[in-house]
Amino acid sequence: MAVDYAVIVVYLAGMLAMGWWGMRRAKSKSEFLVAGRRLGPWMYSGTMAAIVLGGASTIGGVGLGYQYGLSGAWMVFTIGLGLLALSVFFSARIARLKVYTVSEMLDLRYGGRAGLISGIVMWAYTLMLAVTSTIAYATIFDVLFDMNRTVAIILGGAIVVAYSTLGGMWSITLTDMVQFVVKTIGVLLLLLPIAVIKAGGFSEMKAKLPTEYFDPLGIGGETIFTYVLIYTFGMLIGQDIWQRVFTARSDRTARLGGTVAGTYCLLYAVAGAVIGTAAKVMYPKLPTADAAFATIVKDELPVGVRGLVLAAALAAVMSTSSGALIACATVANNDIWSRIRGAVTRGGDGAEHDEVKGNRVFILIMGVAVIAIAIALNNVVEALTVAYNLLVGGLLVPILGGLLWRRGTAAGALAAVSVGGAAVIGLMAGYGILANEPVYYGLLASLAVYVVVSLATKPTDAAVLLAWRERLAGRGGQTAPQEPAEQPVAG
């Protein structure tokens, strides 16, 4: 394992080095939180794919393939569909808003009265998303070093917190691009073909497994529908995803780069399901489906390659973890703390420069909280379900309603967030965290009160809607700094 250890150590050292490099670039709030809004198509697409394909997509995706066969691809596939929908239909308008958070968008659309409560819901979502990614370090470091769970979480989490705190979005962007490359080589180009060959090829896999393992809908129609509702729609409204959209230097970059990333996710989904199916042939009686990834890597890959593939899994976890962490800190600082203290900064570059330190402090605080919660929790699926149920049940309707329905009002948005969020929490307590009913009924309740309250209250002020349309058209708010064409980091 010495060679494998060396690969991992070099990889982790590289992540910290990029954090240090990013610190030298992040001199303003815009640079720190959204990489100066100047990423080009290739850098943008690589980092977007990296953040949405985390530990759940890699380790969990292989596990679903082990349990259900090819239809296990649906979870990650719906993530890709959501990213494609966001990129084609909404990303250009989102990028033109020139804001930092989803709650700022709601304030612009509804007149400045929906931000705090939506910020709290979004903060809870991003916090739990960061926690689930951090928990996954335990699985990877256990395979690598037979390490204690708590120590593994602290080690992996500390590295992510360090480079995220140092350089903000610039550090995360650079590390995500490396992670995207490592993930592509490790999972798609190495683990996928090796797993299929070791399992005897597709003909042998079909001969040894039940036919339902090769049924595209074998996982069940209700499960697929739930995945679409949670993950496809979740991709449209998550702060972690929108914050990446804000990094695009143009409408075309957001649309084209996101489309490339979404297509990559579809391929990654199929690859994970195939790897899991191959693992079922080789190891038919594993204790849990989620052990499939670690087992096939540990037992079937040659020295060196094993280290690279484990680095790919680590890359998947780190990219999602860092993206969720900076999103959580951004929401906590800009949407909650700033509003509570009543001192939202709206100055120019000098004021933004002063805010870099504050955002660093919040990343550090949120990072410590994430590590502590990850140590206390043990069920990744439940934590992830809570996060997405809150996001979709509480925020999907007011966000998409604000983008698509002119008659939606601030009162309707507040009612939708409050009722949808409360309904989801109450129904999870009644039906169970993993039940489908909470997100179904919570979303319906949110939609109903949004429409009813919006129609029953005074329409949004014409001046607010005019300012909103100006921002959507790219004619209002801050302007994105221009980056010279020869800058290679822009992608």
CSV table of C-alpha atoms in Angstrom, one decimal:
chain,number,residue,atom,x,y,z
A,1,MET,CA,0.0,0.0,0.0
A,2,ALA,CA,3.0,2.3,0.2
A,3,VAL,CA,2.5,3.5,-3.4
A,4,ASP,CA,-1.2,4.1,-2.8
A,5,TYR,CA,-0.4,6.0,0.3
A,6,ALA,CA,2.0,8.2,-1.6
A,7,VAL,CA,-0.6,9.0,-4.3
A,8,ILE,CA,-3.1,10.1,-1.6
A,9,VAL,CA,-0.6,12.1,0.4
A,10,VAL,CA,0.6,14.0,-2.8
A,11,TYR,CA,-3.0,14.6,-3.7
A,12,LEU,CA,-3.9,16.0,-0.3
A,13,ALA,CA,-0.8,18.2,-0.2
A,14,GLY,CA,-1.8,19.6,-3.6
A,15,MET,CA,-5.2,20.6,-2.3
A,16,LEU,CA,-3.6,22.6,0.5
A,17,ALA,CA,-1.1,24.2,-1.9
A,18,MET,CA,-4.0,25.4,-4.1
A,19,GLY,CA,-5.7,26.8,-1.1
A,20,TRP,CA,-2.6,28.9,-0.4
A,21,TRP,CA,-2.4,30.0,-4.0
A,22,GLY,CA,-6.1,30.9,-4.0
A,23,MET,CA,-5.6,33.1,-0.9
A,24,ARG,CA,-3.4,35.4,-3.0
A,25,ARG,CA,-6.2,36.0,-5.6
A,26,ALA,CA,-9.1,36.4,-3.2
A,27,LYS,CA,-8.8,40.1,-2.5
A,28,SER,CA,-12.4,41.2,-2.6
A,29,LYS,CA,-15.8,39.8,-1.7
A,30,SER,CA,-16.5,39.0,-5.4
A,31,GLU,CA,-13.2,37.1,-5.8
A,32,PHE,CA,-13.6,35.3,-2.5
A,33,LEU,CA,-17.3,34.2,-2.9
A,34,VAL,CA,-17.8,33.8,-6.7
A,35,ALA,CA,-14.2,33.8,-8.1
A,36,GLY,CA,-14.7,37.3,-9.5
A,37,ARG,CA,-17.5,36.1,-11.8
A,38,ARG,CA,-15.0,35.3,-14.5
A,39,LEU,CA,-14.7,31.6,-15.1
A,40,GLY,CA,-14.7,30.4,-18.8
A,41,PRO,CA,-16.6,27.5,-20.2
A,42,TRP,CA,-14.1,24.7,-19.5
A,43,MET,CA,-13.2,25.7,-16.0
A,44,TYR,CA,-16.9,26.3,-15.2
A,45,SER,CA,-18.1,23.0,-16.6
A,46,GLY,CA,-15.4,21.0,-14.7
A,47,THR,CA,-16.0,22.6,-11.4
A,48,MET,CA,-19.8,22.4,-11.8
A,49,ALA,CA,-19.6,18.7,-12.5
A,50,ALA,CA,-17.2,18.3,-9.5
A,51,ILE,CA,-19.6,19.9,-7.0
A,52,VAL,CA,-22.7,17.9,-8.0
A,53,LEU,CA,-21.0,14.5,-8.1
A,54,GLY,CA,-20.0,13.9,-4.6
A,55,GLY,CA,-19.6,11.0,-2.3
A,56,ALA,CA,-23.3,10.1,-2.6
A,57,SER,CA,-23.0,10.0,-6.4
A,58,THR,CA,-19.8,8.0,-6.4
A,59,ILE,CA,-20.0,5.6,-3.4
A,60,GLY,CA,-23.8,5.7,-3.2
A,61,GLY,CA,-24.2,5.4,-7.0
A,62,VAL,CA,-22.1,2.3,-7.0
A,63,GLY,CA,-24.1,1.0,-4.0
A,64,LEU,CA,-27.4,1.5,-5.9
A,65,GLY,CA,-25.9,-0.4,-8.9
A,66,TYR,CA,-25.0,-3.2,-6.5
A,67,GLN,CA,-28.5,-3.3,-5.1
A,68,TYR,CA,-30.6,-2.7,-8.2
A,69,GLY,CA,-28.4,-3.1,-11.2
A,70,LEU,CA,-28.5,-0.6,-14.1
A,71,SER,CA,-31.6,1.1,-12.8
A,72,GLY,CA,-29.4,2.2,-9.8
A,73,ALA,CA,-28.2,5.0,-12.1
A,74,TRP,CA,-31.4,6.9,-11.7
A,75,MET,CA,-30.3,8.9,-8.6
A,76,VAL,CA,-27.3,10.4,-10.3
A,77,PHE,CA,-29.1,10.5,-13.6
A,78,THR,CA,-31.7,12.8,-12.2
A,79,ILE,CA,-29.0,15.1,-10.8
A,80,GLY,CA,-27.7,15.4,-14.4
A,81,LEU,CA,-31.2,16.1,-15.7
A,82,GLY,CA,-31.6,18.9,-13.1
A,83,LEU,CA,-28.2,20.4,-14.0
A,84,LEU,CA,-29.2,20.4,-17.7
A,85,ALA,CA,-32.6,22.0,-17.0
A,86,LEU,CA,-30.9,24.7,-14.9
A,87,SER,CA,-28.3,25.4,-17.5
A,88,VAL,CA,-30.7,25.5,-20.5
A,89,PHE,CA,-33.6,27.4,-19.0
A,90,PHE,CA,-32.4,29.4,-16.0
A,91,SER,CA,-28.6,29.8,-15.7
A,92,ALA,CA,-28.3,32.9,-18.0
A,93,ARG,CA,-30.9,34.8,-16.0
A,94,ILE,CA,-29.4,33.7,-12.7
A,95,ALA,CA,-25.9,34.8,-13.7
A,96,ARG,CA,-27.1,38.2,-14.9
A,97,LEU,CA,-28.6,39.0,-11.5
A,98,LYS,CA,-25.1,39.5,-10.1
A,99,VAL,CA,-26.1,38.5,-6.5
A,100,TYR,CA,-24.3,36.2,-4.1
A,101,THR,CA,-27.1,34.1,-2.6
A,102,VAL,CA,-30.6,32.7,-3.5
A,103,SER,CA,-32.1,34.8,-0.7
A,104,GLU,CA,-30.8,38.0,-2.4
A,105,MET,CA,-32.6,36.9,-5.5
A,106,LEU,CA,-35.8,36.5,-3.5
A,107,ASP,CA,-35.3,40.0,-2.0
A,108,LEU,CA,-34.9,41.5,-5.5
A,109,ARG,CA,-37.9,39.8,-6.9
A,110,TYR,CA,-40.3,40.3,-4.0
A,111,GLY,CA,-39.1,43.6,-2.6
A,112,GLY,CA,-36.7,42.8,0.3
A,113,ARG,CA,-39.0,40.9,2.7
A,114,ALA,CA,-38.3,37.2,2.0
A,115,GLY,CA,-34.6,36.9,2.6
A,116,LEU,CA,-34.2,36.0,6.3
A,117,ILE,CA,-36.5,33.1,6.6
A,118,SER,CA,-35.5,31.7,3.2
A,119,GLY,CA,-31.8,32.1,4.3
A,120,ILE,CA,-32.5,30.0,7.4
A,121,VAL,CA,-34.0,27.2,5.3
A,122,MET,CA,-31.1,27.4,2.8
A,123,TRP,CA,-28.6,27.4,5.6
A,124,ALA,CA,-30.1,24.3,7.1
A,125,TYR,CA,-29.9,22.6,3.6
A,126,THR,CA,-26.3,23.5,2.9
A,127,LEU,CA,-25.2,22.6,6.4
A,128,MET,CA,-26.6,19.1,6.2
A,129,LEU,CA,-25.2,18.7,2.7
A,130,ALA,CA,-21.7,19.6,4.0
A,131,VAL,CA,-22.2,17.2,6.9
A,132,THR,CA,-23.1,14.2,4.6
A,133,SER,CA,-20.0,14.8,2.5
A,134,THR,CA,-17.9,15.0,5.6
A,135,ILE,CA,-19.2,11.8,7.0
A,136,ALA,CA,-18.1,10.0,3.8
A,137,TYR,CA,-14.4,10.6,4.7
A,138,ALA,CA,-14.7,7.9,7.3
A,139,THR,CA,-15.4,5.3,4.6
A,140,ILE,CA,-12.5,6.3,2.4
A,141,PHE,CA,-9.9,6.7,5.1
A,142,ASP,CA,-11.0,3.4,6.6
A,143,VAL,CA,-10.1,1.7,3.4
A,144,LEU,CA,-6.8,3.6,3.1
A,145,PHE,CA,-5.5,3.5,6.6
A,146,ASP,CA,-7.9,1.4,8.7
A,147,MET,CA,-8.5,4.7,10.5
A,148,ASN,CA,-10.8,5.4,13.4
A,149,ARG,CA,-14.1,7.1,12.1
A,150,THR,CA,-13.8,10.2,14.2
A,151,VAL,CA,-10.1,10.8,13.2
A,152,ALA,CA,-11.0,10.2,9.5
A,153,ILE,CA,-13.7,12.8,9.7
A,154,ILE,CA,-11.5,15.3,11.4
A,155,LEU,CA,-8.6,14.8,9.0
A,156,GLY,CA,-10.7,15.1,5.8
A,157,GLY,CA,-12.8,17.9,7.1
A,158,ALA,CA,-9.8,19.9,8.4
A,159,ILE,CA,-8.2,19.8,4.9
A,160,VAL,CA,-11.3,21.0,3.2
A,161,VAL,CA,-11.9,23.7,5.8
A,162,ALA,CA,-8.3,24.8,5.5
A,163,TYR,CA,-8.2,25.4,1.7
A,164,SER,CA,-11.7,26.8,1.7
A,165,THR,CA,-10.9,29.3,4.4
A,166,LEU,CA,-7.7,30.4,2.8
A,167,GLY,CA,-8.8,31.1,-0.8
A,168,GLY,CA,-12.6,30.9,-0.9
A,169,MET,CA,-14.1,30.2,-4.2
A,170,TRP,CA,-10.8,30.6,-6.1
A,171,SER,CA,-9.2,27.8,-4.0
A,172,ILE,CA,-12.3,25.6,-4.3
A,173,THR,CA,-12.5,26.2,-8.1
A,174,LEU,CA,-8.9,25.2,-8.6
A,175,THR,CA,-9.1,22.1,-6.4
A,176,ASP,CA,-12.4,21.1,-8.0
A,177,MET,CA,-10.8,21.2,-11.4
A,178,VAL,CA,-8.1,18.9,-10.3
A,179,GLN,CA,-10.7,16.7,-8.6
A,180,PHE,CA,-12.7,16.6,-11.8
A,181,VAL,CA,-9.7,15.3,-13.7
A,182,VAL,CA,-8.8,12.8,-11.0
A,183,LYS,CA,-12.4,11.6,-10.8
A,184,THR,CA,-12.7,11.2,-14.6
A,185,ILE,CA,-9.5,9.1,-14.8
A,186,GLY,CA,-10.1,7.1,-11.6
A,187,VAL,CA,-13.7,6.2,-12.0
A,188,LEU,CA,-14.6,6.4,-15.8
A,189,LEU,CA,-11.3,5.4,-17.4
A,190,LEU,CA,-9.9,3.0,-14.8
A,191,LEU,CA,-12.4,1.5,-12.4
A,192,LEU,CA,-15.2,1.1,-14.9
A,193,PRO,CA,-13.4,-1.0,-17.5
A,194,ILE,CA,-11.4,-3.0,-14.9
A,195,ALA,CA,-14.7,-3.8,-13.0
A,196,VAL,CA,-16.4,-5.1,-16.1
A,197,ILE,CA,-13.4,-7.2,-17.1
A,198,LYS,CA,-13.0,-8.6,-13.7
A,199,ALA,CA,-16.7,-9.6,-13.6
A,200,GLY,CA,-16.2,-11.5,-16.9
A,201,GLY,CA,-17.8,-9.0,-19.3
A,202,PHE,CA,-21.4,-8.1,-19.8
A,203,SER,CA,-22.4,-11.5,-21.0
A,204,GLU,CA,-21.1,-13.1,-17.8
A,205,MET,CA,-22.8,-10.4,-15.8
A,206,LYS,CA,-26.2,-11.2,-17.5
A,207,ALA,CA,-25.7,-14.9,-17.0
A,208,LYS,CA,-25.1,-14.6,-13.3
A,209,LEU,CA,-27.6,-11.9,-12.2
A,210,PRO,CA,-31.4,-11.8,-12.3
A,211,THR,CA,-33.0,-10.2,-15.4
A,212,GLU,CA,-34.3,-7.3,-13.3
A,213,TYR,CA,-30.7,-6.1,-12.8
A,214,PHE,CA,-30.8,-5.1,-16.5
A,215,ASP,CA,-34.2,-3.5,-16.4
A,216,PRO,CA,-33.9,0.3,-16.8
A,217,LEU,CA,-36.9,0.8,-14.5
A,218,GLY,CA,-36.1,-2.0,-12.1
A,219,ILE,CA,-35.7,0.4,-9.1
A,220,GLY,CA,-39.4,1.3,-9.3
A,221,GLY,CA,-41.4,4.1,-10.8
A,222,GLU,CA,-42.2,5.7,-7.4
A,223,THR,CA,-38.5,5.8,-6.5
A,224,ILE,CA,-37.6,7.4,-9.9
A,225,PHE,CA,-40.4,10.0,-9.4
A,226,THR,CA,-39.1,10.9,-6.0
A,227,TYR,CA,-35.5,11.2,-7.3
A,228,VAL,CA,-36.8,13.6,-10.0
A,229,LEU,CA,-38.7,15.6,-7.4
A,230,ILE,CA,-35.8,15.8,-4.9
A,231,TYR,CA,-32.7,15.9,-7.0
A,232,THR,CA,-33.8,17.3,-10.4
A,233,PHE,CA,-35.7,20.2,-8.8
A,234,GLY,CA,-33.1,20.4,-6.0
A,235,MET,CA,-30.4,21.2,-8.7
A,236,LEU,CA,-32.6,24.2,-9.8
A,237,ILE,CA,-32.6,26.0,-6.5
A,238,GLY,CA,-29.6,25.0,-4.2
A,239,GLN,CA,-27.3,27.8,-3.0
A,240,ASP,CA,-24.3,25.5,-3.6
A,241,ILE,CA,-25.3,25.2,-7.3
A,242,TRP,CA,-26.3,28.8,-7.8
A,243,GLN,CA,-23.1,30.0,-6.3
A,244,ARG,CA,-21.3,28.2,-9.1
A,245,VAL,CA,-23.6,29.8,-11.7
A,246,PHE,CA,-22.6,33.2,-10.3
A,247,THR,CA,-18.9,32.4,-11.2
A,248,ALA,CA,-19.6,32.3,-14.9
A,249,ARG,CA,-18.2,35.2,-16.9
A,250,SER,CA,-21.1,35.3,-19.4
A,251,ASP,CA,-24.5,34.0,-20.2
A,252,ARG,CA,-23.0,31.7,-22.8
A,253,THR,CA,-20.5,30.3,-20.3
A,254,ALA,CA,-23.3,29.4,-17.8
A,255,ARG,CA,-25.4,27.8,-20.5
A,256,LEU,CA,-22.8,25.9,-22.4
A,257,GLY,CA,-20.6,24.9,-19.5
A,258,GLY,CA,-23.5,23.7,-17.5
A,259,THR,CA,-24.8,21.7,-20.4
A,260,VAL,CA,-21.5,20.0,-20.7
A,261,ALA,CA,-21.4,19.3,-16.9
A,262,GLY,CA,-25.0,17.9,-17.0
A,263,THR,CA,-24.1,15.5,-19.8
A,264,TYR,CA,-21.0,14.4,-17.9
A,265,CYS,CA,-23.3,13.6,-14.9
A,266,LEU,CA,-25.5,11.3,-17.1
A,267,LEU,CA,-22.4,9.3,-18.2
A,268,TYR,CA,-21.1,9.2,-14.6
A,269,ALA,CA,-24.5,7.8,-13.5
A,270,VAL,CA,-24.4,4.9,-15.9
A,271,ALA,CA,-20.8,4.2,-15.0
A,272,GLY,CA,-21.5,4.0,-11.3
A,273,ALA,CA,-24.5,1.6,-11.9
A,274,VAL,CA,-22.3,-0.7,-14.2
A,275,ILE,CA,-19.5,-0.8,-11.6
A,276,GLY,CA,-22.0,-1.7,-8.9
A,277,THR,CA,-23.5,-4.4,-11.1
A,278,ALA,CA,-20.1,-5.9,-11.7
A,279,ALA,CA,-19.4,-5.8,-8.0
A,280,LYS,CA,-22.6,-7.8,-7.4
A,281,VAL,CA,-21.2,-10.6,-9.6
A,282,MET,CA,-17.8,-10.7,-7.8
A,283,TYR,CA,-19.1,-10.1,-4.3
A,284,PRO,CA,-22.8,-11.3,-4.1
A,285,LYS,CA,-23.0,-11.2,-0.3
A,286,LEU,CA,-21.5,-8.0,0.9
A,287,PRO,CA,-22.9,-6.7,4.3
A,288,THR,CA,-24.1,-3.5,2.8
A,289,ALA,CA,-24.5,-2.1,-0.7
A,290,ASP,CA,-22.4,0.9,0.1
A,291,ALA,CA,-19.5,-1.3,0.8
A,292,ALA,CA,-19.3,-2.3,-2.9
A,293,PHE,CA,-17.1,0.6,-4.0
A,294,ALA,CA,-14.5,0.2,-1.3
A,295,THR,CA,-14.4,-3.6,-1.7
A,296,ILE,CA,-13.9,-3.7,-5.4
A,297,VAL,CA,-11.2,-1.0,-5.2
A,298,LYS,CA,-9.4,-2.7,-2.3
A,299,ASP,CA,-9.4,-6.2,-3.8
A,300,GLU,CA,-9.4,-5.9,-7.5
A,301,LEU,CA,-7.2,-2.9,-8.5
A,302,PRO,CA,-3.4,-3.0,-8.9
A,303,VAL,CA,-1.1,-1.0,-6.7
A,304,GLY,CA,-0.9,2.7,-7.7
A,305,VAL,CA,-4.2,2.4,-9.7
A,306,ARG,CA,-5.9,1.7,-6.4
A,307,GLY,CA,-4.5,4.8,-4.9
A,308,LEU,CA,-5.6,6.9,-7.8
A,309,VAL,CA,-9.2,5.5,-7.7
A,310,LEU,CA,-9.4,6.2,-3.9
A,311,ALA,CA,-8.1,9.7,-4.6
A,312,ALA,CA,-11.0,10.0,-7.1
A,313,ALA,CA,-13.4,9.0,-4.4
A,314,LEU,CA,-11.8,11.5,-2.1
A,315,ALA,CA,-12.0,14.1,-4.8
A,316,ALA,CA,-15.7,13.5,-5.2
A,317,VAL,CA,-16.3,13.9,-1.5
A,318,MET,CA,-14.1,17.0,-1.2
A,319,SER,CA,-15.6,18.9,-4.1
A,320,THR,CA,-19.1,18.6,-2.8
A,321,SER,CA,-18.0,19.2,0.8
A,322,SER,CA,-16.1,22.4,0.0
A,323,GLY,CA,-18.9,23.7,-2.3
A,324,ALA,CA,-21.5,23.1,0.4
A,325,LEU,CA,-19.3,24.6,3.1
A,326,ILE,CA,-18.7,27.9,1.3
A,327,ALA,CA,-22.4,28.0,0.4
A,328,CYS,CA,-23.3,27.4,4.1
A,329,ALA,CA,-20.9,30.2,5.3
A,330,THR,CA,-22.1,32.6,2.6
A,331,VAL,CA,-25.7,32.2,3.6
A,332,ALA,CA,-24.9,32.3,7.3
A,333,ASN,CA,-23.0,35.6,6.9
A,334,ASN,CA,-24.8,37.4,4.1
A,335,ASP,CA,-28.4,36.3,4.6
A,336,ILE,CA,-28.7,35.6,8.4
A,337,TRP,CA,-26.0,37.4,10.4
A,338,SER,CA,-25.9,40.6,8.4
A,339,ARG,CA,-29.7,40.9,8.5
A,340,ILE,CA,-29.9,40.2,12.2
A,341,ARG,CA,-27.3,42.8,13.1
A,342,GLY,CA,-29.0,45.2,10.6
A,343,ALA,CA,-25.8,46.1,8.8
A,344,VAL,CA,-25.8,44.6,5.3
A,345,THR,CA,-22.9,46.1,3.5
A,346,ARG,CA,-23.8,47.7,0.1
A,347,GLY,CA,-20.6,49.5,-0.6
A,348,GLY,CA,-18.0,49.3,-3.4
A,349,ASP,CA,-14.7,47.6,-3.7
A,350,GLY,CA,-13.4,48.9,-0.4
A,351,ALA,CA,-16.3,47.6,1.6
A,352,GLU,CA,-16.1,44.3,-0.3
A,353,HIS,CA,-12.4,44.0,0.6
A,354,ASP,CA,-13.3,44.4,4.3
A,355,GLU,CA,-15.8,41.6,4.0
A,356,VAL,CA,-13.3,39.0,2.9
A,357,LYS,CA,-12.1,38.5,6.5
A,358,GLY,CA,-15.6,38.1,7.8
A,359,ASN,CA,-16.4,35.5,5.2
A,360,ARG,CA,-13.2,33.6,6.1
A,361,VAL,CA,-14.3,33.6,9.8
A,362,PHE,CA,-17.7,32.2,8.9
A,363,ILE,CA,-16.2,29.4,6.7
A,364,LEU,CA,-14.0,28.5,9.7
A,365,ILE,CA,-16.9,28.5,12.1
A,366,MET,CA,-19.2,26.6,9.8
A,367,GLY,CA,-16.4,24.1,9.1
A,368,VAL,CA,-15.9,23.3,12.7
A,369,ALA,CA,-19.7,22.9,13.2
A,370,VAL,CA,-19.9,20.6,10.2
A,371,ILE,CA,-17.1,18.4,11.5
A,372,ALA,CA,-18.7,18.2,15.0
A,373,ILE,CA,-22.2,17.3,13.6
A,374,ALA,CA,-20.6,14.7,11.2
A,375,ILE,CA,-18.9,13.0,14.2
A,376,ALA,CA,-22.3,12.9,16.0
A,377,LEU,CA,-24.3,11.6,13.1
A,378,ASN,CA,-24.0,8.2,11.4
A,379,ASN,CA,-26.7,7.9,8.7
A,380,VAL,CA,-25.7,9.7,5.5
A,381,VAL,CA,-28.9,8.9,3.7
A,382,GLU,CA,-31.1,10.3,6.4
A,383,ALA,CA,-29.1,13.5,6.7
A,384,LEU,CA,-29.1,14.0,2.9
A,385,THR,CA,-32.9,13.3,2.8
A,386,VAL,CA,-33.5,15.9,5.5
A,387,ALA,CA,-31.4,18.5,3.5
A,388,TYR,CA,-33.2,18.0,0.2
A,389,ASN,CA,-36.7,17.7,1.7
A,390,LEU,CA,-36.2,21.1,3.4
A,391,LEU,CA,-34.8,22.6,0.2
A,392,VAL,CA,-37.5,21.4,-2.2
A,393,GLY,CA,-40.4,21.6,0.2
A,394,GLY,CA,-39.6,25.0,1.5
A,395,LEU,CA,-37.9,26.9,-1.4
A,396,LEU,CA,-38.8,25.4,-4.7
A,397,VAL,CA,-42.1,27.1,-5.1
A,398,PRO,CA,-41.2,30.7,-4.2
A,399,ILE,CA,-38.0,30.6,-6.2
A,400,LEU,CA,-39.5,29.1,-9.4
A,401,GLY,CA,-42.6,31.2,-8.8
A,402,GLY,CA,-40.5,34.3,-8.7
A,403,LEU,CA,-38.8,33.5,-11.9
A,404,LEU,CA,-41.9,32.3,-13.8
A,405,TRP,CA,-45.0,34.0,-12.3
A,406,ARG,CA,-45.3,37.8,-12.2
A,407,ARG,CA,-48.3,37.7,-9.8
A,408,GLY,CA,-46.3,36.1,-7.0
A,409,THR,CA,-46.0,38.3,-4.0
A,410,ALA,CA,-43.7,38.6,-1.0
A,411,ALA,CA,-46.5,37.5,1.3
A,412,GLY,CA,-47.1,34.5,-0.9
A,413,ALA,CA,-43.3,33.6,-0.9
A,414,LEU,CA,-43.1,33.9,2.9
A,415,ALA,CA,-46.1,31.8,3.4
A,416,ALA,CA,-44.8,29.2,1.0
A,417,VAL,CA,-41.4,29.0,2.7
A,418,SER,CA,-43.0,28.8,6.2
A,419,VAL,CA,-45.8,26.3,5.4
A,420,GLY,CA,-43.7,24.1,3.1
A,421,GLY,CA,-40.8,23.9,5.5
A,422,ALA,CA,-43.0,23.3,8.6
A,423,ALA,CA,-45.0,20.7,6.7
A,424,VAL,CA,-41.9,18.8,5.6
A,425,ILE,CA,-40.5,18.8,9.2
A,426,GLY,CA,-43.8,17.7,10.7
A,427,LEU,CA,-44.4,15.0,8.1
A,428,MET,CA,-40.9,13.6,8.5
A,429,ALA,CA,-41.6,13.3,12.2
A,430,GLY,CA,-44.9,11.4,11.4
A,431,TYR,CA,-44.0,9.3,8.4
A,432,GLY,CA,-40.3,8.9,9.0
A,433,ILE,CA,-37.3,10.7,7.5
A,434,LEU,CA,-36.9,8.3,4.5
A,435,ALA,CA,-40.6,8.3,3.6
A,436,ASN,CA,-41.7,9.9,0.3
A,437,GLU,CA,-44.8,11.6,1.7
A,438,PRO,CA,-43.1,14.5,3.4
A,439,VAL,CA,-41.7,16.1,0.2
A,440,TYR,CA,-44.8,15.3,-1.8
A,441,TYR,CA,-47.3,16.9,0.6
A,442,GLY,CA,-44.9,19.6,1.8
A,443,LEU,CA,-44.4,20.7,-1.8
A,444,LEU,CA,-48.2,20.7,-2.5
A,445,ALA,CA,-48.8,22.7,0.6
A,446,SER,CA,-46.2,25.2,-0.3
A,447,LEU,CA,-47.6,25.6,-3.8
A,448,ALA,CA,-51.2,26.0,-2.6
A,449,VAL,CA,-50.4,28.7,0.0
A,450,TYR,CA,-48.1,30.5,-2.5
A,451,VAL,CA,-50.9,30.8,-5.1
A,452,VAL,CA,-53.7,31.6,-2.6
A,453,VAL,CA,-51.8,34.2,-0.6
A,454,SER,CA,-50.3,35.8,-3.7
A,455,LEU,CA,-53.7,36.2,-5.3
A,456,ALA,CA,-55.2,37.5,-2.0
A,457,THR,CA,-52.6,40.2,-1.4
A,458,LYS,CA,-51.6,43.3,-3.2
A,459,PRO,CA,-49.4,42.7,-6.3
A,460,THR,CA,-45.7,43.4,-6.1
A,461,ASP,CA,-44.9,47.0,-6.5
A,462,ALA,CA,-44.3,48.0,-10.2
A,463,ALA,CA,-41.0,49.7,-9.3
A,464,VAL,CA,-39.8,46.4,-7.7
A,465,LEU,CA,-40.8,44.4,-10.8
A,466,LEU,CA,-39.1,46.9,-13.1
A,467,ALA,CA,-35.9,46.8,-11.1
A,468,TRP,CA,-36.2,43.0,-11.2
A,469,ARG,CA,-36.6,42.9,-15.0
A,470,GLU,CA,-33.7,45.3,-15.4
A,471,ARG,CA,-31.4,42.9,-13.4
A,472,LEU,CA,-32.6,39.9,-15.3
A,473,ALA,CA,-31.7,41.7,-18.5
A,474,GLY,CA,-28.3,42.4,-17.2
A,475,ARG,CA,-28.8,46.2,-17.0
A,476,GLY,CA,-28.8,46.7,-13.3
A,477,GLY,CA,-26.7,46.0,-10.2
A,478,GLN,CA,-23.0,45.3,-10.1
A,479,THR,CA,-21.1,44.6,-13.2
A,480,ALA,CA,-18.8,41.6,-13.5
A,481,PRO,CA,-15.2,42.4,-13.7
A,482,GLN,CA,-13.7,41.8,-17.1
A,483,GLU,CA,-10.9,39.3,-17.3
A,484,PRO,CA,-8.3,39.5,-20.1
A,485,ALA,CA,-8.7,36.7,-22.7
A,486,GLU,CA,-5.2,35.4,-22.1
A,487,GLN,CA,-5.9,34.5,-18.4
A,488,PRO,CA,-5.5,30.7,-18.4
A,489,VAL,CA,-7.3,30.2,-15.1
A,490,ALA,CA,-10.6,31.4,-16.6
A,491,GLY,CA,-10.8,28.1,-18.5
